[in-house]
Amino acid sequence: MISVKINRTHYIEDINADMKGQEVILGGWVEDLRKMGKMTFLTLRDVTGITQIILTDDVMKSIDDITRQSVVRVTGKIQDTKARDFECEIKADEINVLAKAVHPLPIDPLGRLESHIDNRLNSRALDMRNQKTASIFKIRHHVLASLRKIFIEKKFTEITTPKIIGSASEGGANLFSLDYFGKQAYLAQSPQLYKEQMTIGLERVFEIASFYRAEKSHTGRHLSEFTSVDIEAAFMDYTDVMNVLEDLVLNTFKYVSENCKKEQEIIGNKITMPNGPFKKITYSQALEELNRKDAKLEFGDDLLDSHLRIIEENHPDFYFITDWPIKLKPFYIMEKEDNPELSESFDLQYGYLELSSGGSRLHNPEKIKIRLSEQNLDPAKFSEHLQAFDWGMPPHAGWGLGLERLLTVILGIDNVREVILYPRDPERLKP
Amino acid sequence: MISVKINRTHYIEDINADMKGQEVILGGWVEDLRKMGKMTFLTLRDVTGITQIILTDDVMKSIDDITRQSVVRVTGKIQDTKARDFECEIKADEINVLAKAVHPLPIDPLGRLESHIDNRLNSRALDMRNQKTASIFKIRHHVLASLRKIFIEKKFTEITTPKIIGSASEGGANLFSLDYFGKQAYLAQSPQLYKEQMTIGLERVFEIASFYRAEKSHTGRHLSEFTSVDIEAAFMDYTDVMNVLEDLVLNTFKYVSENCKKEQEIIGNKITMPNGPFKKITYSQALEELNRKDAKLEFGDDLLDSHLRIIEENHPDFYFITDWPIKLKPFYIMEKEDNPELSESFDLQYGYLELSSGGSRLHNPEKIKIRLSEQNLDPAKFSEHLQAFDWGMPPHAGWGLGLERLLTVILGIDNVREVILYPRDPERLKP
């Protein structure tokens, strides 16, 4: 391995036939290598694209040995090419091997040989040389940029809530616990209580961050560490925040479909724009639909995965299920004024998949205490949260959206492990 | 508490004298309340500003009682005002109390009575009604927007690395440990190893996220949960990433000073643009400066807080300390080619305060193994990380920047607890 200053002059996507004769320095990975006569044809890839390098035996002899996926630096001149796949090529004056890749590699980074997802995750860094995988994470980058752009336009302030929390908020099931300087602490499952508190001063807040759920689920849609997109807004109710969510989803599909054309092509999935406005069906309507198909559900029964898969038959796209029975919802959700058995709540579904859950929140502390007791939670354990409700807590509403689930819908992929770099689940803690 | 639909029509900053006669619905907090004759003068604040509401006794009698910092909804017409502080006022037709604040409040949200930071943090939600506190977090929001804007322009891809990790990377000191489905796990101190791995496919990556350090420090600059801004870039060395960092700092100061004029005024701290390029002094030069002031340091000694406070006397602003002894730096830092006792490393300082630390990284796995052993770390424990170095690991460099520390410099504040919503330190786990 020779030590050289890199001084890359161009990304591969920035060179073209108009630059004929210009000297460039490129850096990248050897994707393929063929010797024909006295010439070696090397295809070089960087993060932006791929090009062809022509090496004479004279130039090649300066390096002992080279393997596919090794990292090289190439100095050369742009010239016309006869190759059909390229617009131009580089006649190399010099090549340096900066890092040699072993042979064979544990997975095929070109994706010609398909590897099981577990093998790809075990070699995630190498998997990122697979253009499909890299494209997923480039799209994820654009999705995040789109979400934040829309939140900022809608006057939401970005916040960061604590992930290490001193008490088991929201009931305490499925929390990871840790020792915090001798005290018992937990990893936050959501920013729920903190984001509600913040509406008292910042009115509209959002957070995009990792949260933690110690749930022993083994499905393609559960993760122990996941990215949650959260908002909370003063002076809004559940209809208002459903509108924010619908806008966000529609605009993000639009943004990605316009800004990630190359990535969609590589993945082989053209993003199809959903139609707005999204359908809204109430919980009671969903129950009727299900009972017409012999589900034998009664008011108050939760909708299980099996039920949602039946509903998906009629509603394969985005839709809201609204007005859930209050007893199925967390203590902070507001009841409906005209029917306190129901709540101002919703889930955003894509077919059977729940993407988001939200609602109007209670802002009257007395009502919250009653709800806590009804759910066998001790109001005293929530005293630090509840005190904020005596300080002028505005009416507010909000939701949480699972980023990985949204990405699977945007990308047409059926496993959340494909859209998170290093997934964590009950079996997977490494790499 | 009356249940009313809010239907706010305007933010306070959006109403002005040109809208005279127009009916508006506002929502906000009662900042002050004075009865004069048959009129009540109420100052109403929302997240955007403050205005005056005029209420007749007739309108006032619809509500029993009202306290300062209660949340109200006001319907009324815009009219001219005689008050010097306002451009216009609202003659109320209706007022509803949406949430009543207790009296007295635990801290004065107007900040006229100063409260100790511990009391403010214990009532953080109410503290957010203090315009100085709210302005800090609005500026934080803009700083984040600026950082991401610059990273995106420089072709960095946003990543999210795992915060729950299966082995103690970087040595293992000061890690929080947790039980992960019966396995021992840790909270990540930084994204170091993961971000390095990602350069293999995405070349340039950044992450802004919460990380965790179980250090029993009690200073104004240490937190157990902090926000780290991280980059890692293929085909760059330490000089390149110092340039990225300098650009980022200068542009963020510029962005905030242009976009947060109102907030700077409220805080009472006008942001002063730093001058670029930042000075670079080597570790050896720093040692000389210190020894001229009788510090009696030898090559290889670390620079302690007390030393950095001496250096600050000559360098009160931003500057880099570069080329540290290799043995003072983590195992992944690259040695200098012309002197392997030194390293391609730097800290970005603001006076005595270390803001960022970075360098060129080793990309040769054999060298990393030697360095691990020299630092009494077991290479076998890093096997999952090291395997990526056999797959074509490019030369790369990067840094981590403490967001809270940067914010204290931008804002001219001396305690990181002021710039994080709910700080965590050895004593503070709540709220």
Short mmCIF file of N, CA, C and O in Angstrom, two decimals, chain B residues 255-360:
data_model
loop_
_atom_site.label_atom_id
_atom_site.label_comp_id
_atom_site.label_asym_id
_atom_site.label_seq_id
_atom_site.Cartn_x
_atom_site.Cartn_y
_atom_site.Cartn_z
N TYR B 255 -25.11 32.21 8.77
CA TYR B 255 -26.52 31.83 8.60
C TYR B 255 -27.34 32.28 9.80
O TYR B 255 -28.41 32.87 9.68
N VAL B 256 -26.82 32.00 10.99
CA VAL B 256 -27.57 32.34 12.20
C VAL B 256 -27.64 33.85 12.38
O VAL B 256 -28.68 34.40 12.73
N SER B 257 -26.54 34.53 12.10
CA SER B 257 -26.58 35.98 12.31
C SER B 257 -27.56 36.64 11.35
O SER B 257 -28.19 37.63 11.68
N GLU B 258 -27.74 36.05 10.17
CA GLU B 258 -28.70 36.62 9.21
C GLU B 258 -30.14 36.18 9.47
O GLU B 258 -31.07 36.93 9.24
N ASN B 259 -30.32 34.93 9.91
CA ASN B 259 -31.67 34.39 10.03
C ASN B 259 -32.30 34.52 11.41
O ASN B 259 -33.47 34.21 11.58
N CYS B 260 -31.53 34.92 12.40
CA CYS B 260 -32.05 34.93 13.77
C CYS B 260 -31.84 36.29 14.42
O CYS B 260 -31.37 36.38 15.56
N LYS B 261 -32.18 37.35 13.70
CA LYS B 261 -31.95 38.70 14.24
C LYS B 261 -32.81 38.95 15.48
O LYS B 261 -32.34 39.47 16.49
N LYS B 262 -34.09 38.57 15.39
CA LYS B 262 -35.01 38.79 16.51
C LYS B 262 -34.52 38.03 17.75
O LYS B 262 -34.50 38.58 18.86
N GLU B 263 -34.10 36.79 17.54
CA GLU B 263 -33.68 35.96 18.67
C GLU B 263 -32.40 36.51 19.31
O GLU B 263 -32.26 36.49 20.53
N GLN B 264 -31.47 36.99 18.48
CA GLN B 264 -30.25 37.57 19.04
C GLN B 264 -30.57 38.77 19.91
O GLN B 264 -29.96 38.99 20.96
N GLU B 265 -31.54 39.57 19.44
CA GLU B 265 -31.94 40.75 20.19
C GLU B 265 -32.54 40.35 21.54
O GLU B 265 -32.22 40.96 22.57
N ILE B 266 -33.40 39.34 21.52
CA ILE B 266 -34.04 38.91 22.77
C ILE B 266 -33.00 38.37 23.75
O ILE B 266 -33.03 38.68 24.94
N ILE B 267 -32.06 37.60 23.23
CA ILE B 267 -31.02 37.04 24.11
C ILE B 267 -30.07 38.15 24.57
O ILE B 267 -29.45 38.06 25.62
N GLY B 268 -29.97 39.20 23.75
CA GLY B 268 -29.05 40.27 24.11
C GLY B 268 -27.62 39.93 23.78
O GLY B 268 -26.68 40.36 24.45
N ASN B 269 -27.44 39.12 22.76
CA ASN B 269 -26.09 38.75 22.34
C ASN B 269 -26.02 38.80 20.83
O ASN B 269 -26.56 37.93 20.15
N LYS B 270 -25.37 39.84 20.31
CA LYS B 270 -25.21 39.92 18.87
C LYS B 270 -24.08 38.97 18.48
O LYS B 270 -22.99 39.02 19.05
N ILE B 271 -24.38 38.12 17.51
CA ILE B 271 -23.37 37.15 17.07
C ILE B 271 -22.25 37.87 16.34
O ILE B 271 -22.50 38.64 15.41
N THR B 272 -21.02 37.64 16.78
CA THR B 272 -19.89 38.26 16.09
C THR B 272 -19.24 37.24 15.17
O THR B 272 -18.87 36.15 15.59
N MET B 273 -19.14 37.63 13.90
CA MET B 273 -18.58 36.73 12.90
C MET B 273 -17.10 36.47 13.19
O MET B 273 -16.32 37.40 13.30
N PRO B 274 -16.73 35.20 13.30
CA PRO B 274 -15.30 34.90 13.46
C PRO B 274 -14.57 35.14 12.13
O PRO B 274 -15.18 35.14 11.07
N ASN B 275 -13.27 35.36 12.24
CA ASN B 275 -12.46 35.54 11.04
C ASN B 275 -11.86 34.21 10.61
O ASN B 275 -11.35 33.47 11.43
N GLY B 276 -11.95 33.95 9.32
CA GLY B 276 -11.26 32.80 8.77
C GLY B 276 -10.06 33.30 7.98
O GLY B 276 -10.03 34.47 7.63
N PRO B 277 -9.09 32.50 7.62
CA PRO B 277 -8.96 31.11 8.08
C PRO B 277 -8.54 31.05 9.55
O PRO B 277 -7.86 31.95 10.04
N PHE B 278 -8.96 29.98 10.21
CA PHE B 278 -8.59 29.79 11.62
C PHE B 278 -7.09 29.52 11.72
O PHE B 278 -6.53 28.81 10.88
N LYS B 279 -6.49 30.07 12.75
CA LYS B 279 -5.07 29.78 13.01
C LYS B 279 -4.87 28.28 13.21
O LYS B 279 -5.72 27.60 13.76
N LYS B 280 -3.70 27.80 12.77
CA LYS B 280 -3.33 26.41 13.06
C LYS B 280 -2.03 26.43 13.85
O LYS B 280 -1.02 26.94 13.36
N ILE B 281 -2.04 25.90 15.05
CA ILE B 281 -0.78 25.74 15.77
C ILE B 281 -0.60 24.25 16.02
O ILE B 281 -1.55 23.53 16.26
N THR B 282 0.66 23.81 15.89
CA THR B 282 0.88 22.38 16.14
C THR B 282 0.93 22.15 17.65
O THR B 282 1.16 23.09 18.44
N TYR B 283 0.78 20.91 18.02
CA TYR B 283 0.94 20.52 19.43
C TYR B 283 2.30 20.99 19.95
O TYR B 283 2.39 21.53 21.06
N SER B 284 3.33 20.82 19.13
CA SER B 284 4.68 21.20 19.59
C SER B 284 4.77 22.71 19.82
O SER B 284 5.39 23.15 20.80
N GLN B 285 4.14 23.48 18.94
CA GLN B 285 4.13 24.94 19.15
C GLN B 285 3.35 25.29 20.42
O GLN B 285 3.75 26.19 21.17
N ALA B 286 2.26 24.57 20.65
CA ALA B 286 1.47 24.83 21.86
C ALA B 286 2.32 24.54 23.10
O ALA B 286 2.30 25.29 24.08
N LEU B 287 3.10 23.46 23.01
CA LEU B 287 3.97 23.08 24.12
C LEU B 287 5.00 24.19 24.39
O LEU B 287 5.24 24.56 25.55
N GLU B 288 5.58 24.71 23.31
CA GLU B 288 6.55 25.81 23.47
C GLU B 288 5.91 27.02 24.13
O GLU B 288 6.47 27.61 25.05
N GLU B 289 4.73 27.38 23.62
CA GLU B 289 4.02 28.53 24.21
C GLU B 289 3.82 28.33 25.71
O GLU B 289 3.99 29.24 26.51
N LEU B 290 3.43 27.10 26.06
CA LEU B 290 3.15 26.79 27.47
C LEU B 290 4.44 26.80 28.29
O LEU B 290 4.46 27.31 29.41
N ASN B 291 5.50 26.24 27.72
CA ASN B 291 6.75 26.17 28.48
C ASN B 291 7.39 27.54 28.66
O ASN B 291 8.09 27.78 29.64
N ARG B 292 7.12 28.43 27.70
CA ARG B 292 7.57 29.82 27.90
C ARG B 292 6.87 30.44 29.11
O ARG B 292 7.33 31.39 29.69
N LYS B 293 5.70 29.86 29.45
CA LYS B 293 4.98 30.35 30.62
C LYS B 293 5.12 29.36 31.79
O LYS B 293 4.24 29.24 32.63
N ASP B 294 6.26 28.63 31.76
CA ASP B 294 6.63 27.77 32.89
C ASP B 294 5.73 26.56 33.13
O ASP B 294 5.57 26.11 34.27
N ALA B 295 5.16 26.03 32.07
CA ALA B 295 4.27 24.88 32.27
C ALA B 295 5.05 23.59 32.50
O ALA B 295 4.50 22.62 33.04
N LYS B 296 6.31 23.57 32.09
CA LYS B 296 7.18 22.40 32.29
C LYS B 296 6.58 21.12 31.71
O LYS B 296 6.50 20.08 32.38
N LEU B 297 6.14 21.22 30.48
CA LEU B 297 5.57 20.05 29.81
C LEU B 297 6.61 19.39 28.93
O LEU B 297 7.49 20.06 28.37
N GLU B 298 6.51 18.08 28.78
CA GLU B 298 7.38 17.36 27.86
C GLU B 298 6.56 16.80 26.72
O GLU B 298 5.36 16.57 26.86
N PHE B 299 7.26 16.53 25.60
CA PHE B 299 6.58 15.96 24.44
C PHE B 299 5.85 14.68 24.87
O PHE B 299 6.44 13.80 25.52
N GLY B 300 4.59 14.60 24.53
CA GLY B 300 3.82 13.41 24.90
C GLY B 300 2.85 13.69 26.04
O GLY B 300 1.90 12.94 26.23
N ASP B 301 3.08 14.76 26.79
CA ASP B 301 2.13 15.12 27.85
C ASP B 301 0.83 15.63 27.21
O ASP B 301 0.86 16.34 26.20
N ASP B 302 -0.27 15.28 27.82
CA ASP B 302 -1.56 15.77 27.30
C ASP B 302 -1.76 17.22 27.75
O ASP B 302 -1.17 17.66 28.75
N LEU B 303 -2.55 17.94 27.00
CA LEU B 303 -2.85 19.32 27.38
C LEU B 303 -4.12 19.32 28.23
O LEU B 303 -5.20 18.96 27.75
N LEU B 304 -3.97 19.69 29.48
CA LEU B 304 -5.10 19.68 30.40
C LEU B 304 -5.86 21.00 30.30
O LEU B 304 -5.40 21.96 29.69
N ASP B 305 -7.00 20.99 30.92
CA ASP B 305 -7.83 22.18 30.97
C ASP B 305 -7.01 23.40 31.42
O ASP B 305 -7.09 24.48 30.82
N SER B 306 -6.18 23.21 32.45
CA SER B 306 -5.39 24.34 32.97
C SER B 306 -4.42 24.86 31.90
O SER B 306 -4.18 26.06 31.79
N HIS B 307 -3.87 23.95 31.09
CA HIS B 307 -2.97 24.38 30.02
C HIS B 307 -3.74 25.14 28.93
O HIS B 307 -3.28 26.16 28.43
N LEU B 308 -4.91 24.60 28.59
CA LEU B 308 -5.68 25.23 27.52
C LEU B 308 -6.13 26.64 27.93
O LEU B 308 -6.24 27.53 27.10
N ARG B 309 -6.33 26.83 29.22
CA ARG B 309 -6.71 28.18 29.68
C ARG B 309 -5.54 29.15 29.55
O ARG B 309 -5.74 30.36 29.36
N ILE B 310 -4.32 28.63 29.61
CA ILE B 310 -3.15 29.49 29.37
C ILE B 310 -3.04 29.81 27.88
O ILE B 310 -2.82 30.96 27.49
N ILE B 311 -3.24 28.79 27.05
CA ILE B 311 -3.18 29.01 25.60
C ILE B 311 -4.25 30.03 25.18
O ILE B 311 -4.03 30.87 24.31
N GLU B 312 -5.40 29.96 25.82
CA GLU B 312 -6.50 30.86 25.50
C GLU B 312 -6.08 32.34 25.60
O GLU B 312 -6.59 33.19 24.87
N GLU B 313 -5.15 32.62 26.51
CA GLU B 313 -4.72 34.02 26.68
C GLU B 313 -4.18 34.58 25.36
O GLU B 313 -4.44 35.74 25.04
N ASN B 314 -3.46 33.75 24.59
CA ASN B 314 -2.96 34.20 23.28
C ASN B 314 -3.94 33.94 22.15
O ASN B 314 -3.86 34.55 21.11
N HIS B 315 -4.83 32.95 22.36
CA HIS B 315 -5.72 32.52 21.28
C HIS B 315 -7.15 32.44 21.82
O HIS B 315 -7.66 31.38 22.11
N PRO B 316 -7.79 33.60 21.94
CA PRO B 316 -9.12 33.60 22.58
C PRO B 316 -10.24 33.14 21.63
O PRO B 316 -11.34 32.89 22.09
N ASP B 317 -9.93 33.01 20.36
CA ASP B 317 -10.95 32.78 19.33
C ASP B 317 -10.83 31.32 18.83
O ASP B 317 -10.35 30.47 19.54
N PHE B 318 -11.27 31.08 17.61
CA PHE B 318 -11.15 29.74 17.03
C PHE B 318 -9.72 29.48 16.57
O PHE B 318 -9.09 30.35 15.96
N TYR B 319 -9.21 28.28 16.84
CA TYR B 319 -7.91 27.87 16.30
C TYR B 319 -7.81 26.34 16.35
O TYR B 319 -8.52 25.69 17.14
N PHE B 320 -7.00 25.80 15.49
CA PHE B 320 -6.75 24.36 15.50
C PHE B 320 -5.45 24.06 16.24
O PHE B 320 -4.47 24.79 16.08
N ILE B 321 -5.43 23.00 17.04
CA ILE B 321 -4.16 22.42 17.50
C ILE B 321 -3.97 21.14 16.70
O ILE B 321 -4.81 20.23 16.77
N THR B 322 -2.90 21.07 15.92
CA THR B 322 -2.73 19.94 14.99
C THR B 322 -1.53 19.08 15.39
O THR B 322 -0.76 19.44 16.29
N ASP B 323 -1.40 17.96 14.70
CA ASP B 323 -0.19 17.13 14.77
C ASP B 323 0.13 16.68 16.19
O ASP B 323 1.24 16.89 16.70
N TRP B 324 -0.83 16.06 16.82
CA TRP B 324 -0.66 15.57 18.19
C TRP B 324 0.23 14.34 18.22
O TRP B 324 0.30 13.59 17.23
N PRO B 325 0.90 14.08 19.36
CA PRO B 325 1.63 12.82 19.48
C PRO B 325 0.68 11.66 19.24
O PRO B 325 -0.44 11.67 19.76
N ILE B 326 1.11 10.69 18.47
CA ILE B 326 0.23 9.57 18.12
C ILE B 326 -0.26 8.85 19.37
O ILE B 326 -1.40 8.40 19.44
N LYS B 327 0.57 8.79 20.40
CA LYS B 327 0.16 8.00 21.56
C LYS B 327 -0.96 8.67 22.38
O LYS B 327 -1.58 8.04 23.22
N LEU B 328 -1.22 9.95 22.12
CA LEU B 328 -2.35 10.62 22.78
C LEU B 328 -3.65 10.44 22.03
O LEU B 328 -4.71 10.89 22.47
N LYS B 329 -3.59 9.81 20.86
CA LYS B 329 -4.78 9.74 20.00
C LYS B 329 -5.31 8.32 19.90
O LYS B 329 -4.57 7.36 20.09
N PRO B 330 -6.60 8.16 19.59
CA PRO B 330 -7.19 6.81 19.50
C PRO B 330 -6.54 5.96 18.42
O PRO B 330 -5.86 6.47 17.52
N PHE B 331 -6.79 4.67 18.50
CA PHE B 331 -6.10 3.71 17.63
C PHE B 331 -6.34 3.91 16.14
O PHE B 331 -5.57 3.46 15.32
N TYR B 332 -7.42 4.59 15.80
CA TYR B 332 -7.78 4.70 14.37
C TYR B 332 -7.15 5.90 13.69
O TYR B 332 -7.36 6.13 12.51
N ILE B 333 -6.40 6.70 14.44
CA ILE B 333 -5.78 7.91 13.86
C ILE B 333 -4.46 7.54 13.16
O ILE B 333 -3.69 6.72 13.63
N MET B 334 -4.23 8.19 12.01
CA MET B 334 -3.06 7.89 11.19
C MET B 334 -1.83 8.67 11.66
O MET B 334 -1.95 9.83 12.04
N GLU B 335 -0.70 7.99 11.60
CA GLU B 335 0.56 8.67 11.94
C GLU B 335 0.97 9.60 10.80
O GLU B 335 0.53 9.44 9.68
N LYS B 336 1.86 10.54 11.11
CA LYS B 336 2.40 11.40 10.05
C LYS B 336 3.47 10.63 9.29
O LYS B 336 4.28 9.92 9.89
N GLU B 337 3.46 10.81 7.98
CA GLU B 337 4.38 10.02 7.16
C GLU B 337 5.83 10.34 7.49
O GLU B 337 6.66 9.44 7.57
N ASP B 338 6.13 11.62 7.70
CA ASP B 338 7.54 12.01 7.92
C ASP B 338 7.97 11.90 9.38
O ASP B 338 9.13 12.11 9.70
N ASN B 339 7.03 11.61 10.27
CA ASN B 339 7.38 11.46 11.69
C ASN B 339 6.30 10.64 12.40
O ASN B 339 5.32 11.19 12.89
N PRO B 340 6.50 9.33 12.49
CA PRO B 340 5.44 8.46 13.03
C PRO B 340 5.17 8.64 14.52
O PRO B 340 4.24 8.03 15.05
N GLU B 341 5.95 9.49 15.20
CA GLU B 341 5.62 9.84 16.59
C GLU B 341 4.43 10.80 16.62
O GLU B 341 3.79 10.97 17.65
N LEU B 342 4.23 11.48 15.50
CA LEU B 342 3.15 12.47 15.40
C LEU B 342 1.99 11.88 14.60
O LEU B 342 2.13 10.86 13.93
N SER B 343 0.85 12.55 14.64
CA SER B 343 -0.32 12.04 13.93
C SER B 343 -0.97 13.13 13.09
O SER B 343 -0.80 14.32 13.36
N GLU B 344 -1.71 12.69 12.09
CA GLU B 344 -2.49 13.61 11.26
C GLU B 344 -3.80 13.89 11.99
O GLU B 344 -4.86 13.35 11.62
N SER B 345 -3.73 14.71 13.01
CA SER B 345 -4.88 14.90 13.89
C SER B 345 -5.03 16.35 14.27
O SER B 345 -4.10 17.14 14.11
N PHE B 346 -6.19 16.70 14.74
CA PHE B 346 -6.42 18.09 15.17
C PHE B 346 -7.56 18.15 16.18
O PHE B 346 -8.42 17.29 16.22
N ASP B 347 -7.51 19.19 16.98
CA ASP B 347 -8.67 19.62 17.76
C ASP B 347 -9.04 21.02 17.28
O ASP B 347 -8.13 21.82 17.01
N LEU B 348 -10.32 21.28 17.17
CA LEU B 348 -10.75 22.67 16.96
C LEU B 348 -11.08 23.25 18.33
O LEU B 348 -11.91 22.70 19.06
N GLN B 349 -10.41 24.33 18.66
CA GLN B 349 -10.60 24.98 19.95
C GLN B 349 -11.29 26.32 19.78
O GLN B 349 -11.13 26.99 18.75
N TYR B 350 -12.05 26.71 20.80
CA TYR B 350 -12.45 28.11 20.92
C TYR B 350 -11.94 28.53 22.29
O TYR B 350 -12.50 28.16 23.31
N GLY B 351 -10.84 29.26 22.28
CA GLY B 351 -10.18 29.54 23.55
C GLY B 351 -9.79 28.23 24.20
O GLY B 351 -9.15 27.39 23.57
N TYR B 352 -10.19 28.04 25.46
CA TYR B 352 -9.82 26.81 26.16
C TYR B 352 -10.72 25.65 25.78
O TYR B 352 -10.43 24.49 26.09
N LEU B 353 -11.84 25.94 25.12
CA LEU B 353 -12.88 24.94 24.91
C LEU B 353 -12.63 24.10 23.65
O LEU B 353 -12.54 24.64 22.55
N GLU B 354 -12.55 22.79 23.83
CA GLU B 354 -12.42 21.89 22.68
C GLU B 354 -13.80 21.67 22.08
O GLU B 354 -14.71 21.20 22.74
N LEU B 355 -13.93 21.99 20.79
CA LEU B 355 -15.22 21.84 20.11
C LEU B 355 -15.28 20.57 19.29
O LEU B 355 -16.33 19.96 19.13
N SER B 356 -14.15 20.21 18.72
CA SER B 356 -14.15 19.12 17.75
C SER B 356 -12.80 18.44 17.77
O SER B 356 -11.78 19.06 18.13
N SER B 357 -12.80 17.18 17.38
CA SER B 357 -11.57 16.42 17.34
C SER B 357 -11.64 15.55 16.09
O SER B 357 -12.69 14.99 15.79
N GLY B 358 -10.54 15.45 15.36
CA GLY B 358 -10.59 14.65 14.14
C GLY B 358 -9.22 14.35 13.60
O GLY B 358 -8.21 14.67 14.23
N GLY B 359 -9.22 13.74 12.41
CA GLY B 359 -7.94 13.41 11.81
C GLY B 359 -8.08 12.50 10.61
O GLY B 359 -9.18 12.08 10.25
N SER B 360 -6.93 12.21 10.01
CA SER B 360 -6.88 11.16 8.99
C SER B 360 -6.96 9.84 9.74
O SER B 360 -6.40 9.69 10.82
#
